[in-house]
């Protein structure tokens, strides 16, 4: 191609969007495909091929795992920016993720934990950097950028939609178990076929990325390495491991020894460190108030960022129970058949991405139609939280009915519909408001904070879900009701703060 030839495009966008779209589609396929099974596999009895863990323990492991995936995005981004470049980070991350899923395909507990560890590291390298590359496809001021991100978001949800249907069929459906038996294989190992399918998905993503990576041209190159870059990366890594350590401590109800050192004499009670959990919410509130009260306009904007951080954290804390408590509700309390079609619990995980694919264009039209009259970003966050309260509120009557037997799948579908409306109010605008409110030199760090909000939210989702099933089915209405009420109150507080936060934002929309 000559220098003057018009650059190749993909649906009117830079051709490099295509490999990023498909690589992320398959990466999300692997992530959500595996996640749909994780909790169900952990609590399944040994005779059913599972790990037979109690619900509370499974929910905590699940929360720590999904938290770690997003927390590792912070060093993942820094390492790419300073040492290896985004393109290499995505490639390396993808290989590590695939290895992780294949490790989960081995039916034994050591490869299980090794697999989770590898997926965490790999996703930390891949997820933030693939999104950063989407941004880099466009010159600054190119007005196709937002549309580019919307297309990319479709890729994410397309992968997330197909995934649970495929992995759920392999792991849970009686038809596939019968096939395994026909082959003379153990049908209780079906879980690992699901995990293996997730690995195959990631390999497909890698193939696309390598074969069509040429379209990316100079996007995501290897940076010139400097000692400052090494220092930065190491600090980020050590900081993240330290933060992870604090979160681990916050799960300890009875800590008697640390790294082999006895902390208390035999027979004495250990330390209960679960109070540390409150710090994860109180610290950002303190930072928000501190920054918000500053005299400098730029610092007040950071105050607004922390308002959005807290909103996102609370939102994900309920939303991300999809793979844990809500998945268990599907498994234990929802009808297993629609007509004559068997519906495994994991298939409900396809509902949210399905609704996103249907509704994202509707939202785009509504926001464009409203133009300047559309709600402000803090108002959209408040709406997001409001819809979440509605979603969990809907589960109160469902839980009451569940006492008498399995309930209609429509309850969960209704919940996921409201949750998705909430997600579309909050998640896409969140990412962009973080970049807009941040001082130029801090944009990377602020995106890290956005992922950290998701990380802590996922962790809280695990903590909240660990109470699922406590006190039996008759207590489930309280489980959902208390969370709905809690988030409704928070939405009220957020509403009250809207005018103040708009002032902090100082004209940024
Ligand atoms: N569905 C989104 C995704 O997988 C959820 C998400 C939002 C994850 C924000 C991280 C941060 O990309």
Short mmCIF file of C-alpha atoms and ligand atoms in Angstrom, two decimals:
data_model
loop_
_atom_site.label_atom_id
_atom_site.label_comp_id
_atom_site.label_asym_id
_atom_site.label_seq_id
_atom_site.Cartn_x
_atom_site.Cartn_y
_atom_site.Cartn_z
CA UNK A 1 0.00 0.00 0.00
CA UNK A 2 1.38 3.43 -0.86
CA UNK A 3 1.77 6.15 1.76
CA UNK A 4 -1.12 8.15 0.34
CA UNK A 5 -3.63 5.28 0.13
CA UNK A 6 -6.60 5.73 2.48
CA UNK A 7 -6.07 3.58 5.60
CA UNK A 8 -8.12 0.39 5.80
CA UNK A 9 -11.19 0.63 7.98
CA UNK A 10 -13.56 -1.76 9.75
CA UNK A 11 -17.15 -0.53 9.86
CA UNK A 12 -15.80 2.98 9.41
CA UNK A 13 -13.32 2.54 12.25
CA UNK A 14 -9.54 1.98 12.20
CA UNK A 15 -8.87 -1.61 11.02
CA UNK A 16 -7.01 -2.30 14.28
CA UNK A 17 -10.34 -2.31 16.12
CA UNK A 18 -11.14 -5.73 14.61
CA UNK A 19 -8.32 -7.77 16.24
CA UNK A 20 -8.95 -5.99 19.56
CA UNK A 21 -12.69 -6.65 19.32
CA UNK A 22 -12.29 -10.37 18.65
CA UNK A 23 -9.42 -10.93 21.06
CA UNK A 24 -11.43 -9.31 23.87
CA UNK A 25 -14.57 -11.19 22.81
CA UNK A 26 -12.77 -14.50 23.33
CA UNK A 27 -10.98 -13.37 26.48
CA UNK A 28 -14.34 -12.45 28.03
CA UNK A 29 -15.74 -15.75 26.73
CA UNK A 30 -13.10 -17.55 28.74
CA UNK A 31 -13.52 -15.34 31.83
CA UNK A 32 -17.31 -15.46 32.08
CA UNK A 33 -17.54 -19.04 30.81
CA UNK A 34 -15.37 -20.19 33.65
CA UNK A 35 -16.90 -17.82 36.20
CA UNK A 36 -20.38 -19.16 35.47
CA UNK A 37 -19.24 -22.54 36.77
CA UNK A 38 -16.85 -21.55 39.52
CA UNK A 39 -19.18 -21.19 42.52
CA UNK A 40 -21.40 -24.09 41.44
CA UNK A 41 -18.34 -26.31 41.07
CA UNK A 42 -16.92 -25.31 44.45
CA UNK A 43 -20.13 -26.10 46.36
CA UNK A 44 -21.03 -29.26 44.38
CA UNK A 45 -20.67 -32.45 46.47
CA UNK A 46 -17.74 -34.77 45.85
CA UNK A 47 -20.12 -37.33 44.35
CA UNK A 48 -21.14 -34.66 41.84
CA UNK A 49 -17.51 -34.01 40.91
CA UNK A 50 -17.31 -30.75 42.91
CA UNK A 51 -15.07 -29.55 45.73
CA UNK A 52 -17.80 -29.82 48.39
CA UNK A 53 -16.90 -26.49 50.01
CA UNK A 54 -19.41 -24.74 52.31
CA UNK A 55 -21.25 -21.81 50.64
CA UNK A 56 -19.62 -19.10 52.76
CA UNK A 57 -16.12 -20.33 51.98
CA UNK A 58 -16.88 -20.68 48.26
CA UNK A 59 -18.32 -17.14 48.14
CA UNK A 60 -15.23 -15.72 49.85
CA UNK A 61 -12.85 -17.53 47.48
CA UNK A 62 -14.96 -16.37 44.55
CA UNK A 63 -14.90 -12.76 45.81
CA UNK A 64 -11.15 -12.79 46.36
CA UNK A 65 -10.57 -14.31 42.92
CA UNK A 66 -12.76 -11.83 41.03
CA UNK A 67 -11.28 -8.98 43.06
CA UNK A 68 -7.72 -10.05 42.26
CA UNK A 69 -8.45 -10.22 38.54
CA UNK A 70 -9.25 -6.49 38.47
CA UNK A 71 -6.77 -5.43 41.15
CA UNK A 72 -3.89 -6.82 39.11
CA UNK A 73 -4.92 -4.45 36.29
CA UNK A 74 -3.06 -1.71 38.13
CA UNK A 75 0.47 -3.20 37.95
CA UNK A 76 -0.54 -4.76 34.60
CA UNK A 77 -1.05 -1.30 33.11
CA UNK A 78 2.16 0.10 34.59
CA UNK A 79 4.25 -2.85 33.41
CA UNK A 80 2.92 -2.46 29.87
CA UNK A 81 3.45 1.33 29.82
CA UNK A 82 6.99 1.16 31.15
CA UNK A 83 8.46 -2.19 30.24
CA UNK A 84 6.82 -4.43 27.66
CA UNK A 85 4.21 -2.39 25.74
CA UNK A 86 0.47 -3.07 25.50
CA UNK A 87 0.69 -5.45 22.58
CA UNK A 88 3.18 -7.75 24.28
CA UNK A 89 1.19 -7.51 27.53
CA UNK A 90 -1.98 -8.69 25.76
CA UNK A 91 -0.16 -11.56 24.07
CA UNK A 92 1.60 -12.68 27.24
CA UNK A 93 -1.56 -12.22 29.32
CA UNK A 94 -3.59 -14.30 26.86
CA UNK A 95 -1.09 -17.16 26.95
CA UNK A 96 -1.08 -17.16 30.78
CA UNK A 97 -4.92 -17.06 30.90
CA UNK A 98 -5.21 -20.01 28.49
CA UNK A 99 -2.71 -21.97 30.59
CA UNK A 100 -4.84 -21.16 33.66
CA UNK A 101 -8.04 -22.50 32.12
CA UNK A 102 -6.33 -25.68 30.97
CA UNK A 103 -5.01 -26.11 34.48
CA UNK A 104 -8.62 -25.94 35.75
CA UNK A 105 -9.50 -28.63 33.24
CA UNK A 106 -7.48 -31.09 35.34
CA UNK A 107 -9.77 -32.62 37.98
CA UNK A 108 -7.72 -32.08 41.14
CA UNK A 109 -7.43 -29.30 43.72
CA UNK A 110 -3.80 -28.13 43.22
CA UNK A 111 -4.26 -27.40 39.49
CA UNK A 112 -7.52 -25.69 40.48
CA UNK A 113 -5.82 -23.06 42.65
CA UNK A 114 -2.87 -22.78 40.23
CA UNK A 115 -5.36 -22.16 37.43
CA UNK A 116 -7.09 -19.34 39.35
CA UNK A 117 -3.68 -17.79 40.09
CA UNK A 118 -2.67 -17.86 36.41
CA UNK A 119 -5.97 -16.33 35.25
CA UNK A 120 -5.55 -13.49 37.76
CA UNK A 121 -2.01 -12.67 36.50
CA UNK A 122 -2.95 -13.05 32.85
CA UNK A 123 -6.10 -10.91 33.05
CA UNK A 124 -4.16 -8.22 34.92
CA UNK A 125 -1.84 -8.01 31.93
CA UNK A 126 -4.51 -8.27 29.25
CA UNK A 127 -7.68 -6.43 30.30
CA UNK A 128 -6.42 -2.87 31.01
CA UNK A 129 -4.04 -2.87 28.06
CA UNK A 130 -6.44 -4.09 25.43
CA UNK A 131 -8.83 -1.26 26.44
CA UNK A 132 -5.97 1.25 26.35
CA UNK A 133 -5.15 0.15 22.79
CA UNK A 134 -8.72 0.84 21.68
CA UNK A 135 -8.22 4.42 22.84
CA UNK A 136 -4.90 4.68 21.02
CA UNK A 137 -6.44 3.76 17.67
CA UNK A 138 -7.86 7.29 17.46
CA UNK A 139 -6.05 10.61 17.22
CA UNK A 140 -7.05 13.00 20.00
CA UNK A 141 -10.19 14.83 18.86
CA UNK A 142 -11.34 11.97 16.59
CA UNK A 143 -15.06 11.93 17.29
CA UNK A 144 -15.35 8.22 16.42
CA UNK A 145 -13.63 7.30 19.71
CA UNK A 146 -16.77 6.90 21.87
CA UNK A 147 -18.47 4.86 19.16
CA UNK A 148 -15.30 2.74 18.97
CA UNK A 149 -15.59 1.99 22.68
CA UNK A 150 -19.26 1.11 22.26
CA UNK A 151 -18.40 -1.40 19.53
CA UNK A 152 -15.69 -2.84 21.77
CA UNK A 153 -18.26 -3.11 24.62
CA UNK A 154 -20.45 -5.13 22.25
CA UNK A 155 -17.54 -7.52 21.67
CA UNK A 156 -17.15 -7.94 25.43
CA UNK A 157 -20.83 -8.79 25.82
CA UNK A 158 -21.05 -11.03 22.80
CA UNK A 159 -18.28 -13.18 24.29
CA UNK A 160 -19.89 -13.04 27.74
CA UNK A 161 -23.25 -14.09 26.25
CA UNK A 162 -22.14 -17.17 24.32
CA UNK A 163 -19.77 -18.34 27.04
CA UNK A 164 -22.10 -19.60 29.80
CA UNK A 165 -24.32 -21.32 27.25
CA UNK A 166 -21.37 -23.34 25.95
CA UNK A 167 -19.55 -24.01 29.21
CA UNK A 168 -22.83 -24.53 31.09
CA UNK A 169 -23.96 -27.11 28.56
CA UNK A 170 -20.69 -29.01 28.90
CA UNK A 171 -20.52 -28.75 32.68
CA UNK A 172 -24.13 -29.16 33.77
CA UNK A 173 -26.45 -30.41 31.04
CA UNK A 174 -27.66 -33.99 31.32
CA UNK A 175 -27.38 -34.43 27.54
CA UNK A 176 -23.63 -33.86 27.63
CA UNK A 177 -23.25 -36.08 30.69
CA UNK A 178 -24.95 -38.83 28.70
CA UNK A 179 -22.49 -38.27 25.84
CA UNK A 180 -19.57 -38.59 28.25
CA UNK A 181 -21.00 -41.85 29.58
CA UNK A 182 -21.41 -43.08 26.02
CA UNK A 183 -17.69 -42.44 25.52
CA UNK A 184 -16.93 -44.44 28.65
CA UNK A 185 -15.85 -41.29 30.53
CA UNK A 186 -16.77 -40.19 34.06
CA UNK A 187 -19.79 -37.81 33.77
CA UNK A 188 -18.99 -36.18 37.13
CA UNK A 189 -15.90 -34.71 35.47
CA UNK A 190 -18.12 -32.67 33.14
CA UNK A 191 -17.12 -29.48 35.03
CA UNK A 192 -13.63 -29.76 33.64
CA UNK A 193 -14.91 -29.94 30.08
CA UNK A 194 -16.52 -26.56 30.74
CA UNK A 195 -13.26 -25.14 32.10
CA UNK A 196 -11.37 -26.62 29.12
CA UNK A 197 -13.81 -24.93 26.70
CA UNK A 198 -12.96 -21.60 28.33
CA UNK A 199 -9.29 -22.31 27.57
CA UNK A 200 -10.09 -23.12 23.94
CA UNK A 201 -11.89 -19.75 23.71
CA UNK A 202 -8.82 -17.91 24.95
CA UNK A 203 -6.64 -19.76 22.42
CA UNK A 204 -9.00 -18.62 19.64
CA UNK A 205 -8.59 -15.05 20.90
CA UNK A 206 -4.81 -15.40 20.79
CA UNK A 207 -4.91 -16.76 17.24
CA UNK A 208 -6.99 -13.78 16.08
CA UNK A 209 -4.67 -11.39 17.86
CA UNK A 210 -1.52 -12.86 16.32
CA UNK A 211 -2.85 -13.41 12.79
CA UNK A 212 -4.56 -10.02 12.45
CA UNK A 213 -2.30 -8.09 14.85
CA UNK A 214 -0.61 -6.45 11.84
CA UNK A 215 -3.67 -4.20 11.54
CA UNK A 216 -2.68 -2.56 14.81
CA UNK A 217 0.38 -1.03 13.09
CA UNK A 218 2.25 1.09 15.62
CA UNK A 219 -0.33 0.83 18.44
CA UNK A 220 0.97 -0.58 21.75
CA UNK A 221 4.71 -0.70 20.92
CA UNK A 222 7.48 -1.70 23.32
CA UNK A 223 8.49 1.47 25.25
CA UNK A 224 12.10 2.53 25.79
CA UNK A 225 12.93 1.04 29.14
CA UNK A 226 14.42 3.17 31.87
CA UNK A 227 15.40 2.51 35.44
CA UNK A 228 12.57 4.83 36.52
CA UNK A 229 10.16 2.58 34.62
CA UNK A 230 11.43 -0.48 36.46
CA UNK A 231 11.14 1.28 39.81
CA UNK A 232 7.57 2.38 39.03
CA UNK A 233 6.53 -1.12 37.98
CA UNK A 234 8.07 -2.73 41.04
CA UNK A 235 6.43 -0.18 43.37
CA UNK A 236 3.03 -0.85 41.76
CA UNK A 237 3.50 -4.59 42.06
CA UNK A 238 4.65 -4.48 45.67
CA UNK A 239 1.86 -2.00 46.53
CA UNK A 240 -0.75 -4.29 44.99
CA UNK A 241 0.58 -7.34 46.80
CA UNK A 242 0.49 -5.30 50.03
CA UNK A 243 -3.11 -4.23 49.41
CA UNK A 244 -4.02 -7.80 48.56
CA UNK A 245 -2.47 -8.84 51.87
CA UNK A 246 -4.66 -6.38 53.78
CA UNK A 247 -7.75 -7.73 52.02
CA UNK A 248 -6.69 -11.27 52.92
CA UNK A 249 -6.28 -10.21 56.55
CA UNK A 250 -9.77 -8.67 56.46
CA UNK A 251 -11.20 -12.17 55.90
CA UNK A 252 -9.56 -13.59 59.03
CA UNK A 253 -12.00 -14.18 61.89
CA UNK A 254 -9.55 -16.01 64.08
CA UNK A 255 -5.96 -15.34 63.10
CA UNK A 256 -3.60 -17.32 65.29
CA UNK A 257 -0.47 -17.43 63.16
CA UNK A 258 1.04 -15.47 60.33
CA UNK A 259 3.78 -16.82 58.04
CA UNK A 260 4.40 -19.64 60.55
CA UNK A 261 4.80 -17.26 63.52
CA UNK A 262 2.37 -17.92 66.40
CA UNK A 263 0.57 -14.71 67.33
CA UNK A 264 -1.27 -16.02 70.39
CA UNK A 265 -0.57 -18.69 72.99
CA UNK A 266 -2.23 -22.08 72.43
CA UNK A 267 -5.76 -22.19 73.72
CA UNK A 268 -6.22 -18.42 73.40
CA UNK A 269 -8.52 -16.87 70.86
CA UNK A 270 -6.90 -15.42 67.76
CA UNK A 271 -7.43 -11.96 66.30
CA UNK A 272 -10.66 -11.09 64.53
CA UNK A 273 -9.60 -8.76 61.71
CA UNK A 274 -12.88 -8.56 59.81
CA UNK A 275 -13.29 -4.93 61.01
CA UNK A 276 -10.67 -4.07 58.36
CA UNK A 277 -13.48 -4.41 55.81
CA UNK A 278 -14.96 -1.11 56.94
CA UNK A 279 -11.72 0.64 56.00
CA UNK A 280 -12.29 -0.17 52.35
CA UNK A 281 -15.40 1.96 52.38
CA UNK A 282 -14.51 4.53 55.05
CA UNK A 283 -11.13 5.43 53.54
CA UNK A 284 -12.57 6.45 50.13
CA UNK A 285 -15.31 8.46 51.90
CA UNK A 286 -12.65 10.32 53.89
CA UNK A 287 -10.59 10.94 50.73
CA UNK A 288 -13.69 12.18 48.90
CA UNK A 289 -14.54 14.71 51.62
CA UNK A 290 -10.91 15.81 51.99
CA UNK A 291 -10.44 16.44 48.25
CA UNK A 292 -13.92 17.87 47.81
CA UNK A 293 -13.31 20.52 50.47
CA UNK A 294 -10.08 21.69 48.82
CA UNK A 295 -9.71 25.29 47.60
CA UNK A 296 -8.11 24.14 44.33
CA UNK A 297 -10.55 23.35 41.50
CA UNK A 298 -8.36 20.50 40.21
CA UNK A 299 -8.31 18.81 43.61
CA UNK A 300 -12.08 19.17 44.02
CA UNK A 301 -12.45 17.23 40.77
CA UNK A 302 -10.56 14.39 42.44
CA UNK A 303 -13.17 14.57 45.20
CA UNK A 304 -15.81 13.97 42.53
CA UNK A 305 -13.78 11.02 41.22
CA UNK A 306 -14.01 9.40 44.64
CA UNK A 307 -17.79 9.92 44.72
CA UNK A 308 -17.94 7.90 41.50
CA UNK A 309 -15.48 5.39 42.92
CA UNK A 310 -17.74 4.75 45.92
CA UNK A 311 -20.81 4.54 43.67
CA UNK A 312 -19.10 1.99 41.44
CA UNK A 313 -17.87 -0.02 44.42
CA UNK A 314 -21.37 -0.27 45.92
CA UNK A 315 -22.86 -1.06 42.52
CA UNK A 316 -20.49 -3.94 41.75
CA UNK A 317 -20.88 -5.28 45.30
CA UNK A 318 -24.45 -6.28 44.47
CA UNK A 319 -24.19 -6.68 40.73
CA UNK A 320 -21.25 -9.08 40.81
CA UNK A 321 -23.13 -11.55 42.98
CA UNK A 322 -24.38 -12.79 39.63
CA UNK A 323 -21.78 -15.54 39.64
CA UNK A 324 -22.19 -16.40 43.34
CA UNK A 325 -25.42 -15.96 45.33
CA UNK A 326 -27.64 -15.35 42.29
CA UNK A 327 -26.11 -18.35 40.54
CA UNK A 328 -26.89 -20.42 43.63
CA UNK A 329 -30.46 -19.12 43.61
CA UNK A 330 -30.74 -20.35 40.04
CA UNK A 331 -29.26 -23.71 40.98
CA UNK A 332 -31.21 -24.37 44.16
CA UNK A 333 -34.47 -22.43 43.89
CA UNK A 334 -35.33 -21.88 40.22
CA UNK A 335 -37.16 -24.34 37.99
CA UNK A 336 -34.75 -26.48 36.01
CA UNK A 337 -36.94 -26.75 32.90
CA UNK A 338 -38.64 -24.25 30.62
CA UNK A 339 -41.30 -26.34 28.92
CA UNK A 340 -39.40 -29.48 28.07
CA UNK A 341 -36.02 -27.71 27.71
CA UNK A 342 -33.53 -28.32 30.50
CA UNK A 343 -31.97 -25.02 31.63
CA UNK A 344 -28.79 -25.41 33.69
CA UNK A 345 -28.26 -22.69 36.34
CA UNK A 346 -25.17 -21.35 34.58
CA UNK A 347 -27.25 -20.35 31.54
CA UNK A 348 -28.76 -17.47 33.52
CA UNK A 349 -25.31 -15.88 33.37
CA UNK A 350 -26.06 -15.17 29.71
CA UNK A 351 -28.99 -12.90 30.65
CA UNK A 352 -27.00 -9.79 31.55
CA UNK A 353 -24.82 -9.68 28.41
CA UNK A 354 -27.92 -10.50 26.32
CA UNK A 355 -29.78 -7.50 27.77
CA UNK A 356 -26.69 -5.31 27.28
CA UNK A 357 -26.55 -6.22 23.58
CA UNK A 358 -30.27 -5.41 23.19
CA UNK A 359 -30.38 -2.27 25.34
CA UNK A 360 -27.04 -0.53 24.73
CA UNK A 361 -28.23 0.83 21.36
CA UNK A 362 -31.50 1.98 22.99
CA UNK A 363 -29.53 3.87 25.63
CA UNK A 364 -27.31 5.43 22.97
CA UNK A 365 -30.42 6.70 21.18
CA UNK A 366 -32.01 8.02 24.39
CA UNK A 367 -28.86 9.91 25.48
CA UNK A 368 -28.40 11.40 22.00
CA UNK A 369 -32.07 12.41 21.77
CA UNK A 370 -31.94 14.07 25.18
CA UNK A 371 -28.74 15.91 24.23
CA UNK A 372 -28.15 18.64 26.78
CA UNK A 373 -31.24 17.66 28.74
CA UNK A 374 -29.82 14.26 29.68
CA UNK A 375 -29.17 13.57 33.38
CA UNK A 376 -25.78 14.59 34.77
CA UNK A 377 -23.20 11.88 35.46
CA UNK A 378 -23.80 11.87 39.24
CA UNK A 379 -27.53 11.56 38.49
CA UNK A 380 -26.84 8.61 36.17
CA UNK A 381 -24.86 6.93 38.98
CA UNK A 382 -27.79 7.51 41.33
CA UNK A 383 -30.16 5.99 38.78
CA UNK A 384 -27.83 3.01 38.39
CA UNK A 385 -27.97 2.39 42.14
CA UNK A 386 -31.75 2.87 42.12
CA UNK A 387 -32.26 0.19 39.48
CA UNK A 388 -30.03 -2.13 41.45
CA UNK A 389 -32.25 -1.64 44.51
CA UNK A 390 -35.24 -2.46 42.33
CA UNK A 391 -33.53 -5.61 41.03
CA UNK A 392 -32.77 -6.97 44.48
CA UNK A 393 -36.17 -5.81 45.74
CA UNK A 394 -37.77 -7.98 43.07
CA UNK A 395 -36.08 -11.01 44.61
CA UNK A 396 -37.89 -10.54 47.95
CA UNK A 397 -41.23 -12.00 46.72
CA UNK A 398 -39.26 -14.55 44.69
CA UNK A 399 -37.47 -15.68 47.85
CA UNK A 400 -40.77 -15.88 49.74
CA UNK A 401 -42.19 -18.13 47.02
CA UNK A 402 -39.03 -20.24 47.01
CA UNK A 403 -39.94 -21.52 50.47
CA UNK A 404 -42.72 -23.53 48.78
CA UNK A 405 -40.60 -24.89 45.94
CA UNK A 406 -38.69 -23.89 42.83
CA UNK A 407 -39.79 -20.58 41.29
CA UNK A 408 -40.25 -19.32 37.75
CA UNK A 409 -37.13 -18.33 35.76
CA UNK A 410 -38.85 -14.99 35.10
CA UNK A 411 -37.82 -13.72 38.56
CA UNK A 412 -34.12 -13.99 37.79
CA UNK A 413 -34.64 -12.67 34.27
CA UNK A 414 -36.43 -9.64 35.76
CA UNK A 415 -33.60 -9.10 38.20
CA UNK A 416 -31.00 -9.25 35.42
CA UNK A 417 -33.06 -6.85 33.29
CA UNK A 418 -33.10 -4.22 36.05
CA UNK A 419 -29.44 -4.84 36.87
CA UNK A 420 -28.52 -4.32 33.23
CA UNK A 421 -30.46 -1.05 33.02
CA UNK A 422 -28.49 0.03 36.10
CA UNK A 423 -25.23 -1.09 34.51
CA UNK A 424 -25.92 0.91 31.36
CA UNK A 425 -26.61 4.03 33.44
CA UNK A 426 -23.37 3.70 35.35
CA UNK A 427 -20.61 1.63 33.78
CA UNK A 428 -20.01 3.22 30.35
CA UNK A 429 -20.23 6.80 31.68
CA UNK A 430 -18.02 5.88 34.65
CA UNK A 431 -15.02 5.03 32.56
CA UNK A 432 -15.24 8.22 30.54
CA UNK A 433 -15.88 10.54 33.52
CA UNK A 434 -12.74 9.21 35.23
CA UNK A 435 -10.62 10.20 32.23
CA UNK A 436 -12.31 13.61 31.93
CA UNK A 437 -12.01 14.62 35.59
CA UNK A 438 -8.42 13.53 35.97
CA UNK A 439 -5.46 15.88 35.54
CA UNK A 440 -3.66 14.90 32.29
CA UNK A 441 -0.63 13.32 33.95
CA UNK A 442 -2.81 11.11 36.16
CA UNK A 443 -5.16 9.57 33.57
CA UNK A 444 -3.48 6.15 33.73
CA UNK A 445 -3.57 6.12 37.53
CA UNK A 446 -7.24 7.19 37.55
CA UNK A 447 -8.17 4.32 35.23
CA UNK A 448 -6.40 2.13 37.74
CA UNK A 449 -8.69 3.59 40.42
CA UNK A 450 -11.73 2.72 38.25
CA UNK A 451 -10.59 -0.90 38.11
CA UNK A 452 -9.85 -0.80 41.84
CA UNK A 453 -13.50 0.20 42.42
CA UNK A 454 -14.52 -2.88 40.44
CA UNK A 455 -12.00 -4.97 42.41
CA UNK A 456 -13.29 -3.91 45.84
CA UNK A 457 -16.87 -4.22 44.63
CA UNK A 458 -16.21 -7.81 43.59
CA UNK A 459 -14.65 -8.50 46.97
CA UNK A 460 -17.68 -7.11 48.82
CA UNK A 461 -19.90 -9.15 46.54
CA UNK A 462 -18.13 -12.22 47.90
CA UNK A 463 -18.50 -11.04 51.48
CA UNK A 464 -22.22 -10.31 51.02
CA UNK A 465 -22.86 -13.55 49.15
CA UNK A 466 -21.22 -15.56 51.94
CA UNK A 467 -24.44 -15.01 53.93
CA UNK A 468 -26.52 -16.71 51.21
CA UNK A 469 -28.42 -19.68 52.56
CA UNK A 470 -27.62 -18.79 56.19
CA UNK A 471 -30.69 -19.67 58.21
CA UNK A 472 -32.24 -21.67 55.36
CA UNK A 473 -34.58 -20.77 52.52
CA UNK A 474 -36.98 -18.92 54.83
CA UNK A 475 -34.27 -16.33 55.44
CA UNK A 476 -33.59 -15.60 51.77
CA UNK A 477 -36.15 -12.79 51.58
CA UNK A 478 -34.12 -11.00 54.25
CA UNK A 479 -30.89 -11.68 52.38
CA UNK A 480 -32.21 -9.86 49.31
CA UNK A 481 -34.39 -7.34 51.17
CA UNK A 482 -31.62 -6.00 53.39
CA UNK A 483 -29.32 -5.48 50.43
CA UNK A 484 -32.08 -3.78 48.42
CA UNK A 485 -32.83 -1.47 51.33
CA UNK A 486 -29.13 -0.76 51.93
CA UNK A 487 -28.51 0.22 48.35
CA UNK A 488 -31.73 2.26 48.25
CA UNK A 489 -30.50 4.31 51.21
CA UNK A 490 -27.13 4.80 49.51
CA UNK A 491 -28.90 5.87 46.32
CA UNK A 492 -30.79 8.45 48.43
CA UNK A 493 -27.52 9.80 49.85
CA UNK A 494 -26.06 9.92 46.33
CA UNK A 495 -29.09 11.85 45.15
CA UNK A 496 -28.63 14.36 47.96
CA UNK A 497 -24.99 14.87 46.98
CA UNK A 498 -25.70 15.45 43.27
CA UNK A 499 -25.64 19.29 43.44
CA UNK A 500 -22.49 19.31 45.57
CA UNK A 501 -20.65 16.89 43.29
CA UNK A 502 -21.69 18.86 40.22
CA UNK A 503 -20.03 21.89 41.82
CA UNK A 504 -16.88 19.83 42.53
CA UNK A 505 -16.82 18.75 38.90
CA UNK A 506 -16.49 22.38 37.91
CA UNK A 507 -18.21 22.32 34.53
CA UNK A 508 -16.99 18.86 33.40
CA UNK A 509 -19.92 16.90 31.95
N1 LIG B 1 -18.98 -6.57 31.80
C1 LIG B 1 -17.84 -5.73 32.12
C2 LIG B 1 -16.59 -6.38 31.55
O1 LIG B 1 -16.45 -7.56 31.67
C3 LIG B 1 -17.72 -5.58 33.60
C4 LIG B 1 -16.63 -4.67 34.10
C5 LIG B 1 -16.85 -3.32 34.32
C6 LIG B 1 -15.38 -5.15 34.40
C7 LIG B 1 -15.86 -2.48 34.80
C8 LIG B 1 -14.36 -4.33 34.88
C9 LIG B 1 -14.61 -2.97 35.09
O2 LIG B 1 -15.74 -5.73 31.01
#
